[in-house]
Amino acid sequence: MEKTIYIKIFKALSDETRLNILQEIAIHEEICVCKLMEKFTIAQSKLSYHLKLLLEASLINVKSKGKWNFYSINMETLQNVLSENMIKTLFDK
């Protein structure tokens, strides 16, 4: 991973709402955006913004099924971020 993706990841993880959204997605194998709307009492536009940042950081995946989007955790990214690889990438010169 490049350092720029780590900036996006840490920015995405630095917000409590995004962490809560990520935790809710992690509880389910896959969750519909409609269920996330029910769970979180925020405007649809704000939820979309938070999901966009999580997607840009590659922390979640999205699949379209009909008119709904379904979200899941991107385990590969999380495993890379929470590893020695990240430390080496950030601090090796």
PDB file of N, CA, C and O in Angstrom, residues 8-70:
ATOM      1  N   LYS A   8      -5.942   8.285   3.818  1.00  0.00           N
ATOM      2  CA  LYS A   8      -7.390   8.118   3.656  1.00  0.00           C
ATOM      3  C   LYS A   8      -7.953   7.185   4.715  1.00  0.00           C
ATOM      4  O   LYS A   8      -9.031   7.426   5.257  1.00  0.00           O
ATOM      5  N   ILE A   9      -7.235   6.120   5.004  1.00  0.00           N
ATOM      6  CA  ILE A   9      -7.695   5.151   5.995  1.00  0.00           C
ATOM      7  C   ILE A   9      -7.785   5.803   7.369  1.00  0.00           C
ATOM      8  O   ILE A   9      -8.808   5.691   8.054  1.00  0.00           O
ATOM      9  N   PHE A  10      -6.719   6.481   7.776  1.00  0.00           N
ATOM     10  CA  PHE A  10      -6.723   7.100   9.105  1.00  0.00           C
ATOM     11  C   PHE A  10      -7.747   8.213   9.205  1.00  0.00           C
ATOM     12  O   PHE A  10      -8.369   8.399  10.253  1.00  0.00           O
ATOM     13  N   LYS A  11      -7.954   8.946   8.118  1.00  0.00           N
ATOM     14  CA  LYS A  11      -8.996   9.974   8.125  1.00  0.00           C
ATOM     15  C   LYS A  11     -10.368   9.317   8.301  1.00  0.00           C
ATOM     16  O   LYS A  11     -11.190   9.777   9.091  1.00  0.00           O
ATOM     17  N   ALA A  12     -10.600   8.242   7.580  1.00  0.00           N
ATOM     18  CA  ALA A  12     -11.883   7.544   7.674  1.00  0.00           C
ATOM     19  C   ALA A  12     -12.107   6.997   9.081  1.00  0.00           C
ATOM     20  O   ALA A  12     -13.211   7.044   9.613  1.00  0.00           O
ATOM     21  N   LEU A  13     -11.056   6.481   9.696  1.00  0.00           N
ATOM     22  CA  LEU A  13     -11.174   5.880  11.024  1.00  0.00           C
ATOM     23  C   LEU A  13     -11.187   6.912  12.152  1.00  0.00           C
ATOM     24  O   LEU A  13     -11.485   6.560  13.290  1.00  0.00           O
ATOM     25  N   SER A  14     -10.878   8.161  11.846  1.00  0.00           N
ATOM     26  CA  SER A  14     -10.780   9.182  12.891  1.00  0.00           C
ATOM     27  C   SER A  14     -12.134   9.762  13.305  1.00  0.00           C
ATOM     28  O   SER A  14     -12.203  10.545  14.246  1.00  0.00           O
ATOM     29  N   ASP A  15     -13.201   9.364  12.633  1.00  0.00           N
ATOM     30  CA  ASP A  15     -14.527   9.899  12.921  1.00  0.00           C
ATOM     31  C   ASP A  15     -15.373   8.848  13.641  1.00  0.00           C
ATOM     32  O   ASP A  15     -15.464   7.703  13.184  1.00  0.00           O
ATOM     33  N   GLU A  16     -15.983   9.227  14.750  1.00  0.00           N
ATOM     34  CA  GLU A  16     -16.763   8.271  15.540  1.00  0.00           C
ATOM     35  C   GLU A  16     -17.942   7.702  14.761  1.00  0.00           C
ATOM     36  O   GLU A  16     -18.231   6.502  14.855  1.00  0.00           O
ATOM     37  N   THR A  17     -18.610   8.520  13.966  1.00  0.00           N
ATOM     38  CA  THR A  17     -19.743   8.025  13.179  1.00  0.00           C
ATOM     39  C   THR A  17     -19.282   6.968  12.185  1.00  0.00           C
ATOM     40  O   THR A  17     -19.910   5.924  12.038  1.00  0.00           O
ATOM     41  N   ARG A  18     -18.169   7.227  11.504  1.00  0.00           N
ATOM     42  CA  ARG A  18     -17.655   6.246  10.543  1.00  0.00           C
ATOM     43  C   ARG A  18     -17.216   4.963  11.239  1.00  0.00           C
ATOM     44  O   ARG A  18     -17.429   3.866  10.714  1.00  0.00           O
ATOM     45  N   LEU A  19     -16.636   5.083  12.422  1.00  0.00           N
ATOM     46  CA  LEU A  19     -16.280   3.883  13.182  1.00  0.00           C
ATOM     47  C   LEU A  19     -17.530   3.088  13.549  1.00  0.00           C
ATOM     48  O   LEU A  19     -17.547   1.859  13.452  1.00  0.00           O
ATOM     49  N   ASN A  20     -18.579   3.780  13.948  1.00  0.00           N
ATOM     50  CA  ASN A  20     -19.836   3.104  14.276  1.00  0.00           C
ATOM     51  C   ASN A  20     -20.435   2.423  13.051  1.00  0.00           C
ATOM     52  O   ASN A  20     -20.942   1.303  13.145  1.00  0.00           O
ATOM     53  N   ILE A  21     -20.382   3.089  11.911  1.00  0.00           N
ATOM     54  CA  ILE A  21     -20.876   2.496  10.662  1.00  0.00           C
ATOM     55  C   ILE A  21     -20.051   1.262  10.322  1.00  0.00           C
ATOM     56  O   ILE A  21     -20.603   0.216   9.972  1.00  0.00           O
ATOM     57  N   LEU A  22     -18.748   1.377  10.433  1.00  0.00           N
ATOM     58  CA  LEU A  22     -17.860   0.248  10.145  1.00  0.00           C
ATOM     59  C   LEU A  22     -18.153  -0.924  11.086  1.00  0.00           C
ATOM     60  O   LEU A  22     -18.216  -2.077  10.645  1.00  0.00           O
ATOM     61  N   GLN A  23     -18.376  -0.641  12.353  1.00  0.00           N
ATOM     62  CA  GLN A  23     -18.711  -1.696  13.309  1.00  0.00           C
ATOM     63  C   GLN A  23     -20.040  -2.356  12.955  1.00  0.00           C
ATOM     64  O   GLN A  23     -20.166  -3.581  13.041  1.00  0.00           O
ATOM     65  N   GLU A  24     -21.016  -1.578  12.549  1.00  0.00           N
ATOM     66  CA  GLU A  24     -22.319  -2.139  12.175  1.00  0.00           C
ATOM     67  C   GLU A  24     -22.193  -3.034  10.948  1.00  0.00           C
ATOM     68  O   GLU A  24     -22.786  -4.109  10.894  1.00  0.00           O
ATOM     69  N   ILE A  25     -21.409  -2.594   9.979  1.00  0.00           N
ATOM     70  CA  ILE A  25     -21.188  -3.420   8.795  1.00  0.00           C
ATOM     71  C   ILE A  25     -20.473  -4.712   9.183  1.00  0.00           C
ATOM     72  O   ILE A  25     -20.800  -5.792   8.681  1.00  0.00           O
ATOM     73  N   ALA A  26     -19.520  -4.612  10.106  1.00  0.00           N
ATOM     74  CA  ALA A  26     -18.749  -5.787  10.530  1.00  0.00           C
ATOM     75  C   ALA A  26     -19.616  -6.829  11.228  1.00  0.00           C
ATOM     76  O   ALA A  26     -19.336  -8.024  11.144  1.00  0.00           O
ATOM     77  N   ILE A  27     -20.678  -6.394  11.885  1.00  0.00           N
ATOM     78  CA  ILE A  27     -21.588  -7.316  12.570  1.00  0.00           C
ATOM     79  C   ILE A  27     -22.272  -8.245  11.568  1.00  0.00           C
ATOM     80  O   ILE A  27     -22.534  -9.399  11.863  1.00  0.00           O
ATOM     81  N   HIS A  28     -22.527  -7.714  10.383  1.00  0.00           N
ATOM     82  CA  HIS A  28     -23.217  -8.468   9.329  1.00  0.00           C
ATOM     83  C   HIS A  28     -22.211  -8.890   8.264  1.00  0.00           C
ATOM     84  O   HIS A  28     -21.206  -8.224   8.049  1.00  0.00           O
ATOM     85  N   GLU A  29     -22.482  -9.970   7.590  1.00  0.00           N
ATOM     86  CA  GLU A  29     -21.616 -10.352   6.474  1.00  0.00           C
ATOM     87  C   GLU A  29     -21.765  -9.332   5.348  1.00  0.00           C
ATOM     88  O   GLU A  29     -20.803  -8.973   4.677  1.00  0.00           O
ATOM     89  N   GLU A  30     -22.981  -8.866   5.185  1.00  0.00           N
ATOM     90  CA  GLU A  30     -23.321  -7.885   4.156  1.00  0.00           C
ATOM     91  C   GLU A  30     -24.565  -7.162   4.656  1.00  0.00           C
ATOM     92  O   GLU A  30     -25.467  -7.794   5.203  1.00  0.00           O
ATOM     93  N   ILE A  31     -24.610  -5.846   4.480  1.00  0.00           N
ATOM     94  CA  ILE A  31     -25.756  -5.088   4.977  1.00  0.00           C
ATOM     95  C   ILE A  31     -26.212  -4.082   3.932  1.00  0.00           C
ATOM     96  O   ILE A  31     -25.396  -3.442   3.263  1.00  0.00           O
ATOM     97  N   CYS A  32     -27.520  -3.972   3.812  1.00  0.00           N
ATOM     98  CA  CYS A  32     -28.134  -3.051   2.861  1.00  0.00           C
ATOM     99  C   CYS A  32     -28.065  -1.623   3.413  1.00  0.00           C
ATOM    100  O   CYS A  32     -28.187  -1.402   4.619  1.00  0.00           O
ATOM    101  N   VAL A  33     -27.902  -0.685   2.511  1.00  0.00           N
ATOM    102  CA  VAL A  33     -27.875   0.712   2.928  1.00  0.00           C
ATOM    103  C   VAL A  33     -29.193   1.092   3.620  1.00  0.00           C
ATOM    104  O   VAL A  33     -29.201   1.922   4.529  1.00  0.00           O
ATOM    105  N   CYS A  34     -30.288   0.448   3.245  1.00  0.00           N
ATOM    106  CA  CYS A  34     -31.572   0.727   3.884  1.00  0.00           C
ATOM    107  C   CYS A  34     -31.538   0.365   5.370  1.00  0.00           C
ATOM    108  O   CYS A  34     -32.105   1.066   6.211  1.00  0.00           O
ATOM    109  N   LYS A  35     -30.836  -0.713   5.727  1.00  0.00           N
ATOM    110  CA  LYS A  35     -30.691  -1.113   7.138  1.00  0.00           C
ATOM    111  C   LYS A  35     -29.787  -0.145   7.885  1.00  0.00           C
ATOM    112  O   LYS A  35     -30.002   0.136   9.062  1.00  0.00           O
ATOM    113  N   LEU A  36     -28.773   0.369   7.203  1.00  0.00           N
ATOM    114  CA  LEU A  36     -27.914   1.372   7.831  1.00  0.00           C
ATOM    115  C   LEU A  36     -28.696   2.655   8.103  1.00  0.00           C
ATOM    116  O   LEU A  36     -28.496   3.302   9.132  1.00  0.00           O
ATOM    117  N   MET A  37     -29.588   3.005   7.191  1.00  0.00           N
ATOM    118  CA  MET A  37     -30.433   4.193   7.387  1.00  0.00           C
ATOM    119  C   MET A  37     -31.321   4.021   8.618  1.00  0.00           C
ATOM    120  O   MET A  37     -31.534   4.973   9.363  1.00  0.00           O
ATOM    121  N   GLU A  38     -31.831   2.812   8.820  1.00  0.00           N
ATOM    122  CA  GLU A  38     -32.664   2.539   9.988  1.00  0.00           C
ATOM    123  C   GLU A  38     -31.860   2.630  11.280  1.00  0.00           C
ATOM    124  O   GLU A  38     -32.352   3.104  12.293  1.00  0.00           O
ATOM    125  N   LYS A  39     -30.624   2.172  11.239  1.00  0.00           N
ATOM    126  CA  LYS A  39     -29.777   2.101  12.429  1.00  0.00           C
ATOM    127  C   LYS A  39     -29.275   3.475  12.873  1.00  0.00           C
ATOM    128  O   LYS A  39     -29.212   3.764  14.059  1.00  0.00           O
ATOM    129  N   PHE A  40     -28.897   4.304  11.910  1.00  0.00           N
ATOM    130  CA  PHE A  40     -28.285   5.592  12.227  1.00  0.00           C
ATOM    131  C   PHE A  40     -29.269   6.726  11.971  1.00  0.00           C
ATOM    132  O   PHE A  40     -29.882   6.797  10.920  1.00  0.00           O
ATOM    133  N   THR A  41     -29.377   7.600  12.932  1.00  0.00           N
ATOM    134  CA  THR A  41     -30.319   8.716  12.822  1.00  0.00           C
ATOM    135  C   THR A  41     -29.606   9.945  12.250  1.00  0.00           C
ATOM    136  O   THR A  41     -29.495  10.978  12.899  1.00  0.00           O
ATOM    137  N   ILE A  42     -29.106   9.777  11.035  1.00  0.00           N
ATOM    138  CA  ILE A  42     -28.479  10.885  10.323  1.00  0.00           C
ATOM    139  C   ILE A  42     -29.132  10.979   8.946  1.00  0.00           C
ATOM    140  O   ILE A  42     -29.739  10.023   8.470  1.00  0.00           O
ATOM    141  N   ALA A  43     -28.992  12.127   8.335  1.00  0.00           N
ATOM    142  CA  ALA A  43     -29.562  12.339   7.002  1.00  0.00           C
ATOM    143  C   ALA A  43     -28.930  11.378   6.007  1.00  0.00           C
ATOM    144  O   ALA A  43     -27.762  10.991   6.146  1.00  0.00           O
ATOM    145  N   GLN A  44     -29.698  11.000   5.013  1.00  0.00           N
ATOM    146  CA  GLN A  44     -29.212  10.084   3.978  1.00  0.00           C
ATOM    147  C   GLN A  44     -27.955  10.635   3.314  1.00  0.00           C
ATOM    148  O   GLN A  44     -27.020   9.892   3.031  1.00  0.00           O
ATOM    149  N   SER A  45     -27.908  11.941   3.101  1.00  0.00           N
ATOM    150  CA  SER A  45     -26.744  12.544   2.453  1.00  0.00           C
ATOM    151  C   SER A  45     -25.491  12.410   3.320  1.00  0.00           C
ATOM    152  O   SER A  45     -24.390  12.174   2.803  1.00  0.00           O
ATOM    153  N   LYS A  46     -25.650  12.521   4.638  1.00  0.00           N
ATOM    154  CA  LYS A  46     -24.500  12.356   5.536  1.00  0.00           C
ATOM    155  C   LYS A  46     -24.039  10.903   5.580  1.00  0.00           C
ATOM    156  O   LYS A  46     -22.838  10.633   5.591  1.00  0.00           O
ATOM    157  N   LEU A  47     -24.984   9.976   5.597  1.00  0.00           N
ATOM    158  CA  LEU A  47     -24.623   8.562   5.566  1.00  0.00           C
ATOM    159  C   LEU A  47     -23.866   8.246   4.279  1.00  0.00           C
ATOM    160  O   LEU A  47     -22.835   7.576   4.302  1.00  0.00           O
ATOM    161  N   SER A  48     -24.358   8.761   3.166  1.00  0.00           N
ATOM    162  CA  SER A  48     -23.688   8.552   1.878  1.00  0.00           C
ATOM    163  C   SER A  48     -22.270   9.107   1.894  1.00  0.00           C
ATOM    164  O   SER A  48     -21.343   8.483   1.362  1.00  0.00           O
ATOM    165  N   TYR A  49     -22.098  10.270   2.503  1.00  0.00           N
ATOM    166  CA  TYR A  49     -20.772  10.884   2.596  1.00  0.00           C
ATOM    167  C   TYR A  49     -19.824   9.986   3.409  1.00  0.00           C
ATOM    168  O   TYR A  49     -18.691   9.727   2.989  1.00  0.00           O
ATOM    169  N   HIS A  50     -20.283   9.505   4.551  1.00  0.00           N
ATOM    170  CA  HIS A  50     -19.456   8.638   5.394  1.00  0.00           C
ATOM    171  C   HIS A  50     -19.107   7.338   4.664  1.00  0.00           C
ATOM    172  O   HIS A  50     -17.959   6.879   4.710  1.00  0.00           O
ATOM    173  N   LEU A  51     -20.079   6.758   3.979  1.00  0.00           N
ATOM    174  CA  LEU A  51     -19.822   5.532   3.221  1.00  0.00           C
ATOM    175  C   LEU A  51     -18.829   5.784   2.093  1.00  0.00           C
ATOM    176  O   LEU A  51     -17.971   4.952   1.816  1.00  0.00           O
ATOM    177  N   LYS A  52     -18.924   6.948   1.465  1.00  0.00           N
ATOM    178  CA  LYS A  52     -17.994   7.307   0.392  1.00  0.00           C
ATOM    179  C   LYS A  52     -16.560   7.357   0.919  1.00  0.00           C
ATOM    180  O   LYS A  52     -15.635   6.831   0.287  1.00  0.00           O
ATOM    181  N   LEU A  53     -16.358   7.953   2.089  1.00  0.00           N
ATOM    182  CA  LEU A  53     -15.014   8.020   2.660  1.00  0.00           C
ATOM    183  C   LEU A  53     -14.495   6.636   3.042  1.00  0.00           C
ATOM    184  O   LEU A  53     -13.313   6.336   2.852  1.00  0.00           O
ATOM    185  N   LEU A  54     -15.369   5.791   3.565  1.00  0.00           N
ATOM    186  CA  LEU A  54     -14.965   4.419   3.890  1.00  0.00           C
ATOM    187  C   LEU A  54     -14.620   3.637   2.624  1.00  0.00           C
ATOM    188  O   LEU A  54     -13.661   2.854   2.612  1.00  0.00           O
ATOM    189  N   LEU A  55     -15.367   3.873   1.553  1.00  0.00           N
ATOM    190  CA  LEU A  55     -15.069   3.222   0.267  1.00  0.00           C
ATOM    191  C   LEU A  55     -13.746   3.714  -0.317  1.00  0.00           C
ATOM    192  O   LEU A  55     -12.944   2.919  -0.802  1.00  0.00           O
ATOM    193  N   GLU A  56     -13.531   5.024  -0.278  1.00  0.00           N
ATOM    194  CA  GLU A  56     -12.290   5.597  -0.812  1.00  0.00           C
ATOM    195  C   GLU A  56     -11.069   5.094  -0.054  1.00  0.00           C
ATOM    196  O   GLU A  56      -9.986   4.991  -0.619  1.00  0.00           O
ATOM    197  N   ALA A  57     -11.253   4.769   1.216  1.00  0.00           N
ATOM    198  CA  ALA A  57     -10.166   4.229   2.030  1.00  0.00           C
ATOM    199  C   ALA A  57     -10.057   2.711   1.873  1.00  0.00           C
ATOM    200  O   ALA A  57      -9.209   2.088   2.509  1.00  0.00           O
ATOM    201  N   SER A  58     -10.896   2.132   1.047  1.00  0.00           N
ATOM    202  CA  SER A  58     -10.930   0.683   0.803  1.00  0.00           C
ATOM    203  C   SER A  58     -11.211  -0.128   2.065  1.00  0.00           C
ATOM    204  O   SER A  58     -10.799  -1.275   2.175  1.00  0.00           O
ATOM    205  N   LEU A  59     -11.922   0.468   3.018  1.00  0.00           N
ATOM    206  CA  LEU A  59     -12.271  -0.241   4.249  1.00  0.00           C
ATOM    207  C   LEU A  59     -13.526  -1.081   4.080  1.00  0.00           C
ATOM    208  O   LEU A  59     -13.750  -2.019   4.844  1.00  0.00           O
ATOM    209  N   ILE A  60     -14.350  -0.726   3.084  1.00  0.00           N
ATOM    210  CA  ILE A  60     -15.569  -1.480   2.807  1.00  0.00           C
ATOM    211  C   ILE A  60     -15.678  -1.729   1.316  1.00  0.00           C
ATOM    212  O   ILE A  60     -15.035  -1.053   0.503  1.00  0.00           O
ATOM    213  N   ASN A  61     -16.510  -2.704   0.975  1.00  0.00           N
ATOM    214  CA  ASN A  61     -16.844  -3.026  -0.415  1.00  0.00           C
ATOM    215  C   ASN A  61     -18.323  -2.737  -0.606  1.00  0.00           C
ATOM    216  O   ASN A  61     -19.100  -2.764   0.354  1.00  0.00           O
ATOM    217  N   VAL A  62     -18.721  -2.509  -1.848  1.00  0.00           N
ATOM    218  CA  VAL A  62     -20.126  -2.278  -2.153  1.00  0.00           C
ATOM    219  C   VAL A  62     -20.535  -3.120  -3.353  1.00  0.00           C
ATOM    220  O   VAL A  62     -19.751  -3.310  -4.284  1.00  0.00           O
ATOM    221  N   LYS A  63     -21.754  -3.649  -3.275  1.00  0.00           N
ATOM    222  CA  LYS A  63     -22.369  -4.371  -4.397  1.00  0.00           C
ATOM    223  C   LYS A  63     -23.745  -3.792  -4.605  1.00  0.00           C
ATOM    224  O   LYS A  63     -24.489  -3.575  -3.650  1.00  0.00           O
ATOM    225  N   SER A  64     -24.100  -3.568  -5.854  1.00  0.00           N
ATOM    226  CA  SER A  64     -25.450  -3.115  -6.178  1.00  0.00           C
ATOM    227  C   SER A  64     -26.319  -4.320  -6.484  1.00  0.00           C
ATOM    228  O   SER A  64     -25.912  -5.201  -7.243  1.00  0.00           O
ATOM    229  N   LYS A  65     -27.485  -4.356  -5.859  1.00  0.00           N
ATOM    230  CA  LYS A  65     -28.483  -5.385  -6.137  1.00  0.00           C
ATOM    231  C   LYS A  65     -29.814  -4.677  -6.306  1.00  0.00           C
ATOM    232  O   LYS A  65     -30.390  -4.196  -5.329  1.00  0.00           O
ATOM    233  N   GLY A  66     -30.253  -4.599  -7.555  1.00  0.00           N
ATOM    234  CA  GLY A  66     -31.470  -3.844  -7.829  1.00  0.00           C
ATOM    235  C   GLY A  66     -31.237  -2.379  -7.527  1.00  0.00           C
ATOM    236  O   GLY A  66     -30.250  -1.796  -7.959  1.00  0.00           O
ATOM    237  N   LYS A  67     -32.122  -1.798  -6.737  1.00  0.00           N
ATOM    238  CA  LYS A  67     -31.980  -0.369  -6.426  1.00  0.00           C
ATOM    239  C   LYS A  67     -31.202  -0.112  -5.140  1.00  0.00           C
ATOM    240  O   LYS A  67     -30.996   1.024  -4.751  1.00  0.00           O
ATOM    241  N   TRP A  68     -30.727  -1.167  -4.472  1.00  0.00           N
ATOM    242  CA  TRP A  68     -30.040  -1.024  -3.193  1.00  0.00           C
ATOM    243  C   TRP A  68     -28.565  -1.350  -3.305  1.00  0.00           C
ATOM    244  O   TRP A  68     -28.163  -2.179  -4.111  1.00  0.00           O
ATOM    245  N   ASN A  69     -27.778  -0.695  -2.464  1.00  0.00           N
ATOM    246  CA  ASN A  69     -26.365  -1.021  -2.324  1.00  0.00           C
ATOM    247  C   ASN A  69     -26.174  -1.822  -1.047  1.00  0.00           C
ATOM    248  O   ASN A  69     -26.776  -1.511  -0.016  1.00  0.00           O
ATOM    249  N   PHE A  70     -25.326  -2.838  -1.134  1.00  0.00           N
ATOM    250  CA  PHE A  70     -25.013  -3.678   0.008  1.00  0.00           C
ATOM    251  C   PHE A  70     -23.523  -3.529   0.320  1.00  0.00           C
ATOM    252  O   PHE A  70     -22.688  -3.586  -0.576  1.00  0.00           O
TER     253      PHE A  70
END
